[in-house]
Amino acid sequence: MGYVVRFLAALLLLVLTPAPAARAAGGQSWTGTWEAAPSGTAPALPGAAIRNIVHLSVGGPELRVRVTNRLGTTPLHLGAVTVALRQGQGPDAVPGTLRTATFQRATTATVPPGRDLLTDPVRLTVPAAADLLVTVFTPDDSGPATQHGTALQTSWVALVGSGHAADEDGSAYRTPISNWYYLAGVDVRGSAGGSVVAFGDSLTDGHGSTHDANHRWPDLLAARHPRLGVLNAGIGGNRLLRDGTGPGALARLDADALDRAGVRFLVVFEGVNDINGKPTADDVSAYADAYRTLVARAHARHLRVVGVTLTPYAGYPAHTPAREKVRQGVNQFIRTGGAFDAVCDADAALRDPADPVRLLPRYDPGDHLHFDDDGMRAVADCVSRVLL
């Protein structure tokens, strides 16, 4: 009953919440349409042009790109940044769509270590669910290069990149890569109804889903809500209570979620790596305190927060009866602790009724922890029902 009351209260608040002031004044506002949370570093590729391929959620007539040197230790010199709509399945641009991005009207820029840098607005109409090419030429980067390590998307590199950032023809881009370099987000200016940040670990990042198919659950959620930008702030190996792969959840919350353009909802699906990690994190009250802190900080920004229960993983090598007891305790808090505005019970949606500590086989890609495409759809369906 308490969950129903919280859900109805959240829904009523959403209905009564006025649109942002920028929308009231001009009918359009900035909304995040794509994100990759910085997860670590990779060796730099000095002199190369990296053609990152990203799949947008909402569209609009104007965009801007967030270039990142957040985990770098030296200044990042940008020789050129370009954007274009993707043609076909490779690194070619749709003819006539390539634009050079500027930074305070300059075509080159320097990003200090530990920082992100937004481009000036770029006039390019991008449809919803479009593939965008974001090419970054780094003439002399010594690294380490900030990256998102599990893109599940093939991007391309021209190892001799000088003069190739503005190529519509992708023939110079011969080296495939499976991570995103120097890129933390894309915003569009348009009439979207705000954005949702999916905040979590590898289960949100997309492990287990089909490569190059955009079948992560945030992508599938975007297809269900075409007027909402959906931002994937998942990092494989990330933790709730401490640093893991990438900064811990509380340390990265502002940069990866709360400070994003047009955010209205935060979906929190994180904690299993703490249960499985070292040192042992078996105090359920520590998880409860961390969730309450996340929610309080989001509420201070007037966001609604959805909690997602932790899904079963018996059969995965790290699973033990003691860790299963912790997972059950954490899920009990998510469901009934009153911290969240609404709850997506992914545990109930994906577990095997015949063996509830395991994933239903149709959702299991084989490692017993992550989700295949069908499992990703089940999570998207669960979150979608709560958002509606």
Short mmCIF file of C-alpha atoms in Angstrom, two decimals:
data_model
loop_
_atom_site.label_atom_id
_atom_site.label_comp_id
_atom_site.label_asym_id
_atom_site.label_seq_id
_atom_site.Cartn_x
_atom_site.Cartn_y
_atom_site.Cartn_z
CA MET A 1 0.00 0.00 0.00
CA GLY A 2 2.86 2.38 0.86
CA TYR A 3 4.38 1.84 -2.60
CA VAL A 4 1.05 2.67 -4.28
CA VAL A 5 0.75 5.91 -2.30
CA ARG A 6 4.32 6.94 -3.18
CA PHE A 7 3.75 6.12 -6.83
CA LEU A 8 0.52 8.14 -7.03
CA ALA A 9 2.16 11.05 -5.25
CA ALA A 10 5.07 10.99 -7.70
CA LEU A 11 2.69 10.82 -10.65
CA LEU A 12 0.64 13.75 -9.32
CA LEU A 13 3.78 15.82 -8.81
CA LEU A 14 4.89 15.07 -12.38
CA VAL A 15 1.54 16.25 -13.74
CA LEU A 16 1.65 19.44 -11.68
CA THR A 17 5.33 20.26 -12.26
CA PRO A 18 5.63 23.23 -14.65
CA ALA A 19 7.82 22.99 -17.73
CA PRO A 20 11.27 24.56 -17.49
CA ALA A 21 11.43 28.34 -17.83
CA ALA A 22 13.44 28.09 -21.03
CA ARG A 23 10.61 26.13 -22.63
CA ALA A 24 7.97 28.59 -21.48
CA ALA A 25 9.92 31.48 -23.00
CA GLY A 26 10.92 30.02 -26.35
CA GLY A 27 9.21 26.65 -26.76
CA GLN A 28 12.55 24.80 -26.88
CA SER A 29 15.17 23.82 -24.34
CA TRP A 30 18.33 21.75 -24.07
CA THR A 31 17.84 18.07 -23.31
CA GLY A 32 20.38 15.29 -23.05
CA THR A 33 19.96 12.77 -25.85
CA TRP A 34 22.99 10.50 -25.30
CA GLU A 35 25.61 9.87 -22.63
CA ALA A 36 28.65 7.74 -21.92
CA ALA A 37 29.91 8.06 -18.35
CA PRO A 38 33.74 8.17 -18.21
CA SER A 39 34.80 4.78 -16.88
CA GLY A 40 38.59 4.90 -17.06
CA THR A 41 41.50 5.71 -19.33
CA ALA A 42 43.10 4.24 -22.44
CA PRO A 43 46.40 4.89 -24.19
CA ALA A 44 46.33 8.12 -26.15
CA LEU A 45 46.36 8.10 -29.97
CA PRO A 46 48.35 11.22 -30.81
CA GLY A 47 47.75 12.39 -34.35
CA ALA A 48 44.67 10.21 -34.76
CA ALA A 49 41.07 11.13 -35.54
CA ILE A 50 38.56 9.03 -33.60
CA ARG A 51 35.13 8.71 -35.21
CA ASN A 52 32.84 7.82 -32.30
CA ILE A 53 29.46 6.39 -33.30
CA VAL A 54 26.64 7.16 -30.88
CA HIS A 55 22.93 6.34 -30.97
CA LEU A 56 20.72 9.26 -29.97
CA SER A 57 17.37 9.09 -28.19
CA VAL A 58 15.48 12.34 -28.91
CA GLY A 59 16.15 14.63 -31.87
CA GLY A 60 16.12 18.34 -32.60
CA PRO A 61 17.36 21.08 -34.95
CA GLU A 62 20.47 21.93 -32.94
CA LEU A 63 22.99 20.00 -30.85
CA ARG A 64 26.07 20.37 -28.69
CA VAL A 65 28.73 17.85 -27.67
CA ARG A 66 30.36 17.31 -24.28
CA VAL A 67 34.06 16.50 -24.79
CA THR A 68 35.78 15.08 -21.72
CA ASN A 69 39.23 15.01 -20.19
CA ARG A 70 37.77 14.18 -16.79
CA LEU A 71 40.15 11.34 -15.98
CA GLY A 72 43.15 12.77 -17.82
CA THR A 73 46.22 14.22 -16.10
CA THR A 74 47.44 16.59 -18.81
CA PRO A 75 45.67 19.19 -20.99
CA LEU A 76 43.82 17.70 -23.97
CA HIS A 77 44.41 19.65 -27.20
CA LEU A 78 41.56 19.38 -29.69
CA GLY A 79 42.61 19.95 -33.28
CA ALA A 80 39.09 19.50 -34.62
CA VAL A 81 35.70 18.16 -33.57
CA THR A 82 33.04 17.39 -36.19
CA VAL A 83 29.54 15.92 -36.16
CA ALA A 84 27.49 14.29 -38.89
CA LEU A 85 24.65 11.88 -39.38
CA ARG A 86 25.85 8.37 -40.08
CA GLN A 87 25.24 6.71 -43.44
CA GLY A 88 24.89 2.94 -43.43
CA GLN A 89 26.71 0.80 -40.88
CA GLY A 90 30.27 2.11 -41.20
CA PRO A 91 32.11 5.41 -40.66
CA ASP A 92 30.61 7.29 -43.66
CA ALA A 93 28.64 10.51 -43.14
CA VAL A 94 25.36 11.35 -44.84
CA PRO A 95 26.41 13.82 -47.56
CA GLY A 96 25.73 17.40 -46.60
CA THR A 97 25.34 16.77 -42.87
CA LEU A 98 28.92 17.17 -41.63
CA ARG A 99 29.48 20.20 -39.40
CA THR A 100 32.56 21.51 -37.61
CA ALA A 101 31.92 22.16 -33.93
CA THR A 102 33.43 25.25 -32.33
CA PHE A 103 34.37 26.34 -28.82
CA GLN A 104 33.61 30.02 -28.25
CA ARG A 105 33.73 30.26 -32.06
CA ALA A 106 37.21 28.70 -32.32
CA THR A 107 37.73 25.39 -34.14
CA THR A 108 40.45 24.29 -31.69
CA ALA A 109 40.40 24.14 -27.91
CA THR A 110 42.16 22.80 -24.84
CA VAL A 111 40.33 20.79 -22.19
CA PRO A 112 42.02 21.01 -18.77
CA PRO A 113 42.59 17.77 -16.87
CA GLY A 114 39.62 16.76 -14.75
CA ARG A 115 37.17 18.77 -16.84
CA ASP A 116 34.53 18.50 -19.56
CA LEU A 117 34.02 21.09 -22.29
CA LEU A 118 30.81 21.80 -24.21
CA THR A 119 30.92 22.82 -27.84
CA ASP A 120 28.99 25.81 -29.11
CA PRO A 121 25.54 24.96 -30.47
CA VAL A 122 25.75 23.25 -33.89
CA ARG A 123 22.93 23.73 -36.40
CA LEU A 124 22.18 20.20 -37.57
CA THR A 125 18.75 18.61 -37.54
CA VAL A 126 19.02 15.14 -36.03
CA PRO A 127 16.05 12.74 -35.95
CA ALA A 128 15.15 10.69 -32.90
CA ALA A 129 17.01 7.35 -32.76
CA ALA A 130 19.64 8.59 -35.25
CA ASP A 131 23.25 7.43 -35.33
CA LEU A 132 25.61 10.39 -34.99
CA LEU A 133 29.29 10.50 -35.92
CA VAL A 134 31.34 12.57 -33.47
CA THR A 135 34.92 12.80 -34.70
CA VAL A 136 37.68 14.07 -32.40
CA PHE A 137 41.15 14.87 -33.80
CA THR A 138 43.88 15.00 -31.14
CA PRO A 139 47.13 16.21 -32.73
CA ASP A 140 49.49 15.62 -29.80
CA ASP A 141 47.64 13.97 -26.91
CA SER A 142 50.03 12.22 -24.53
CA GLY A 143 47.27 10.66 -22.45
CA PRO A 144 45.94 9.06 -20.47
CA ALA A 145 42.83 9.38 -22.63
CA THR A 146 39.44 9.47 -20.90
CA GLN A 147 37.20 6.76 -22.32
CA HIS A 148 34.09 4.68 -21.81
CA GLY A 149 35.39 1.16 -22.03
CA THR A 150 32.32 -0.93 -22.82
CA ALA A 151 30.66 0.78 -25.73
CA LEU A 152 29.14 -2.36 -27.31
CA GLN A 153 29.43 -0.24 -30.44
CA THR A 154 32.06 -0.30 -33.17
CA SER A 155 33.67 3.08 -33.71
CA TRP A 156 36.53 3.87 -36.06
CA VAL A 157 39.97 5.49 -36.03
CA ALA A 158 42.03 7.18 -38.73
CA LEU A 159 45.50 6.70 -37.25
CA VAL A 160 46.82 9.53 -39.42
CA GLY A 161 44.00 11.91 -38.65
CA SER A 162 45.24 15.29 -39.84
CA GLY A 163 42.74 16.68 -42.34
CA HIS A 164 40.34 13.74 -41.98
CA ALA A 165 37.98 14.96 -39.25
CA ALA A 166 35.90 16.71 -41.92
CA ASP A 167 35.80 13.73 -44.32
CA GLU A 168 32.31 12.63 -45.31
CA ASP A 169 33.88 9.56 -46.90
CA GLY A 170 34.95 7.22 -44.11
CA SER A 171 37.65 5.40 -46.09
CA ALA A 172 40.44 6.87 -43.92
CA TYR A 173 38.86 5.25 -40.86
CA ARG A 174 40.24 1.73 -41.09
CA THR A 175 40.86 0.74 -37.46
CA PRO A 176 37.81 -0.45 -35.48
CA ILE A 177 37.60 0.15 -31.74
CA SER A 178 35.02 -0.90 -29.15
CA ASN A 179 35.28 2.04 -26.73
CA TRP A 180 34.31 5.71 -26.88
CA TYR A 181 37.17 8.22 -26.66
CA TYR A 182 36.87 11.75 -25.16
CA LEU A 183 33.09 11.82 -25.38
CA ALA A 184 30.70 12.17 -22.43
CA GLY A 185 27.43 13.34 -23.97
CA VAL A 186 25.29 14.96 -26.64
CA ASP A 187 22.46 17.43 -26.02
CA VAL A 188 19.80 18.64 -28.43
CA ARG A 189 17.70 21.77 -28.35
CA GLY A 190 14.10 21.00 -29.18
CA SER A 191 10.68 20.20 -27.79
CA ALA A 192 11.50 17.01 -25.85
CA GLY A 193 9.89 16.57 -22.46
CA GLY A 194 13.16 16.33 -20.54
CA SER A 195 15.43 13.37 -19.92
CA VAL A 196 15.84 10.24 -17.81
CA VAL A 197 19.25 9.23 -16.45
CA ALA A 198 19.79 5.47 -16.10
CA PHE A 199 22.41 5.28 -13.35
CA GLY A 200 24.11 1.99 -12.65
CA ASP A 201 26.71 -0.64 -13.45
CA SER A 202 27.20 -3.25 -16.20
CA LEU A 203 23.54 -4.26 -16.06
CA THR A 204 22.72 -0.75 -17.31
CA ASP A 205 25.86 -0.38 -19.44
CA GLY A 206 24.57 -3.26 -21.57
CA HIS A 207 26.78 -6.30 -20.89
CA GLY A 208 25.15 -9.37 -22.38
CA SER A 209 23.18 -7.53 -25.07
CA THR A 210 23.94 -7.75 -28.79
CA HIS A 211 26.91 -5.72 -30.01
CA ASP A 212 26.11 -2.89 -32.45
CA ALA A 213 22.37 -3.36 -31.93
CA ASN A 214 21.52 -0.72 -29.27
CA HIS A 215 19.67 -3.26 -27.16
CA ARG A 216 20.79 -1.98 -23.76
CA TRP A 217 17.72 -1.44 -21.60
CA PRO A 218 18.08 2.39 -21.67
CA ASP A 219 18.03 2.26 -25.49
CA LEU A 220 14.87 0.14 -25.40
CA LEU A 221 13.34 2.51 -22.86
CA ALA A 222 13.99 5.41 -25.25
CA ALA A 223 12.08 3.60 -27.99
CA ARG A 224 9.08 3.40 -25.65
CA HIS A 225 9.20 7.11 -24.73
CA PRO A 226 10.07 9.07 -27.89
CA ARG A 227 9.65 12.46 -26.20
CA LEU A 228 12.08 11.69 -23.36
CA GLY A 229 15.83 11.78 -23.74
CA VAL A 230 17.36 8.68 -22.15
CA LEU A 231 20.94 8.93 -20.88
CA ASN A 232 22.92 5.78 -20.09
CA ALA A 233 25.14 6.51 -17.08
CA GLY A 234 26.01 2.85 -16.54
CA ILE A 235 29.61 1.80 -15.94
CA GLY A 236 30.54 -1.88 -15.92
CA GLY A 237 32.15 -2.68 -12.56
CA ASN A 238 30.87 0.47 -10.86
CA ARG A 239 29.97 0.39 -7.17
CA LEU A 240 27.52 2.13 -4.88
CA LEU A 241 29.59 2.27 -1.68
CA ARG A 242 33.13 2.83 -2.95
CA ASP A 243 35.16 3.37 -6.10
CA GLY A 244 35.29 0.42 -8.48
CA THR A 245 35.52 0.80 -12.23
CA GLY A 246 35.19 4.55 -12.43
CA PRO A 247 34.43 6.75 -9.43
CA GLY A 248 31.83 5.42 -6.99
CA ALA A 249 28.17 6.31 -7.38
CA LEU A 250 28.12 9.15 -4.86
CA ALA A 251 31.32 10.68 -6.25
CA ARG A 252 30.07 10.74 -9.85
CA LEU A 253 26.40 11.52 -9.25
CA ASP A 254 26.59 15.23 -10.09
CA ALA A 255 28.74 14.95 -13.22
CA ASP A 256 27.05 11.86 -14.67
CA ALA A 257 23.44 12.54 -13.66
CA LEU A 258 22.32 15.65 -11.79
CA ASP A 259 24.19 18.18 -13.94
CA ARG A 260 22.93 16.79 -17.26
CA ALA A 261 20.67 18.90 -19.45
CA GLY A 262 16.91 18.64 -18.92
CA VAL A 263 17.03 15.81 -16.36
CA ARG A 264 13.67 15.05 -14.72
CA PHE A 265 14.04 11.41 -13.64
CA LEU A 266 16.86 9.39 -12.10
CA VAL A 267 16.71 5.58 -12.26
CA VAL A 268 19.11 3.93 -9.79
CA PHE A 269 20.11 0.31 -10.50
CA GLU A 270 23.33 -0.27 -8.59
CA GLY A 271 24.72 -2.35 -5.75
CA VAL A 272 25.51 -5.88 -6.95
CA ASN A 273 29.22 -5.12 -7.41
CA ASP A 274 29.42 -4.06 -3.76
CA ILE A 275 27.85 -7.35 -2.70
CA ASN A 276 30.36 -9.29 -4.80
CA GLY A 277 33.37 -7.07 -4.16
CA LYS A 278 36.22 -6.86 -1.70
CA PRO A 279 36.29 -5.91 1.10
CA THR A 280 33.01 -7.56 2.01
CA ALA A 281 30.05 -5.16 2.06
CA ASP A 282 27.42 -7.07 3.99
CA ASP A 283 25.85 -4.29 6.08
CA VAL A 284 22.45 -3.58 4.51
CA SER A 285 22.21 -0.31 6.45
CA ALA A 286 25.20 1.03 4.49
CA TYR A 287 23.34 0.44 1.22
CA ALA A 288 20.25 2.09 2.70
CA ASP A 289 22.25 5.16 3.73
CA ALA A 290 23.84 5.44 0.28
CA TYR A 291 20.47 5.17 -1.48
CA ARG A 292 18.96 7.79 0.84
CA THR A 293 21.87 10.13 0.09
CA LEU A 294 21.47 9.66 -3.68
CA VAL A 295 17.75 10.35 -3.45
CA ALA A 296 18.16 13.40 -1.22
CA ARG A 297 20.66 14.96 -3.61
CA ALA A 298 18.36 14.26 -6.56
CA HIS A 299 15.33 15.65 -4.74
CA ALA A 300 17.31 18.83 -4.05
CA ARG A 301 17.39 19.24 -7.85
CA HIS A 302 13.63 18.51 -8.06
CA LEU A 303 14.12 15.11 -9.73
CA ARG A 304 11.93 12.05 -9.25
CA VAL A 305 13.90 8.92 -8.35
CA VAL A 306 13.11 5.31 -9.29
CA GLY A 307 14.83 2.50 -7.42
CA VAL A 308 15.44 -0.82 -9.21
CA THR A 309 15.76 -4.03 -7.20
CA LEU A 310 18.92 -6.10 -7.66
CA THR A 311 18.39 -9.09 -9.93
CA PRO A 312 19.30 -12.71 -9.05
CA TYR A 313 22.63 -14.21 -10.07
CA ALA A 314 23.01 -17.70 -8.63
CA GLY A 315 25.36 -19.65 -10.89
CA TYR A 316 27.71 -16.69 -11.29
CA PRO A 317 31.09 -17.56 -9.71
CA ALA A 318 30.90 -14.83 -7.05
CA HIS A 319 27.47 -15.92 -5.76
CA THR A 320 27.29 -17.38 -2.26
CA PRO A 321 24.44 -17.96 0.20
CA ALA A 322 25.79 -15.16 2.41
CA ARG A 323 25.81 -12.71 -0.49
CA GLU A 324 22.34 -13.81 -1.51
CA LYS A 325 21.15 -12.87 1.98
CA VAL A 326 22.62 -9.38 1.51
CA ARG A 327 20.90 -9.02 -1.87
CA GLN A 328 17.57 -9.99 -0.33
CA GLY A 329 18.07 -7.45 2.45
CA VAL A 330 18.98 -4.67 0.03
CA ASN A 331 15.95 -5.46 -2.12
CA GLN A 332 13.69 -5.40 0.92
CA PHE A 333 14.91 -1.86 1.63
CA ILE A 334 14.44 -0.75 -2.00
CA ARG A 335 10.87 -2.09 -2.01
CA THR A 336 9.70 -0.95 1.41
CA GLY A 337 12.24 1.49 2.87
CA GLY A 338 10.44 4.56 1.57
CA ALA A 339 13.54 6.15 0.03
CA PHE A 340 12.42 6.07 -3.60
CA ASP A 341 9.50 7.80 -5.29
CA ALA A 342 8.71 4.57 -7.14
CA VAL A 343 10.20 1.10 -7.53
CA CYS A 344 10.84 -1.11 -10.56
CA ASP A 345 10.98 -4.64 -9.17
CA ALA A 346 13.41 -6.09 -11.71
CA ASP A 347 14.13 -8.97 -9.35
CA ALA A 348 10.51 -10.10 -9.57
CA ALA A 349 10.39 -9.50 -13.33
CA LEU A 350 13.52 -11.49 -14.25
CA ARG A 351 13.86 -14.27 -11.69
CA ASP A 352 13.05 -17.89 -12.41
CA PRO A 353 9.84 -18.76 -10.54
CA ALA A 354 11.12 -22.33 -10.15
CA ASP A 355 14.43 -21.13 -8.65
CA PRO A 356 14.10 -17.48 -7.53
CA VAL A 357 17.81 -16.98 -6.81
CA ARG A 358 18.51 -17.47 -10.53
CA LEU A 359 17.65 -15.53 -13.67
CA LEU A 360 14.95 -16.98 -15.87
CA PRO A 361 16.93 -18.90 -18.53
CA ARG A 362 15.40 -16.91 -21.41
CA TYR A 363 17.01 -13.74 -19.94
CA ASP A 364 20.44 -15.26 -19.21
CA PRO A 365 23.21 -14.78 -21.82
CA GLY A 366 25.15 -17.59 -20.16
CA ASP A 367 27.07 -15.95 -17.32
CA HIS A 368 24.05 -15.97 -14.95
CA LEU A 369 24.52 -12.29 -13.98
CA HIS A 370 23.93 -10.08 -17.00
CA PHE A 371 20.95 -9.93 -19.37
CA ASP A 372 20.50 -10.93 -22.99
CA ASP A 373 18.32 -8.82 -25.30
CA ASP A 374 15.11 -10.32 -23.90
CA GLY A 375 16.25 -9.56 -20.37
CA MET A 376 17.06 -5.99 -21.36
CA ARG A 377 13.50 -5.67 -22.73
CA ALA A 378 12.08 -6.93 -19.45
CA VAL A 379 13.98 -4.26 -17.50
CA ALA A 380 12.94 -1.55 -19.97
CA ASP A 381 9.30 -2.67 -19.63
CA CYS A 382 9.54 -2.57 -15.83
CA VAL A 383 11.05 0.94 -15.75
CA SER A 384 8.64 2.15 -18.43
CA ARG A 385 5.62 1.11 -16.38
CA VAL A 386 6.90 3.12 -13.43
CA LEU A 387 7.62 6.21 -15.52
CA LEU A 388 4.08 6.13 -16.90
#
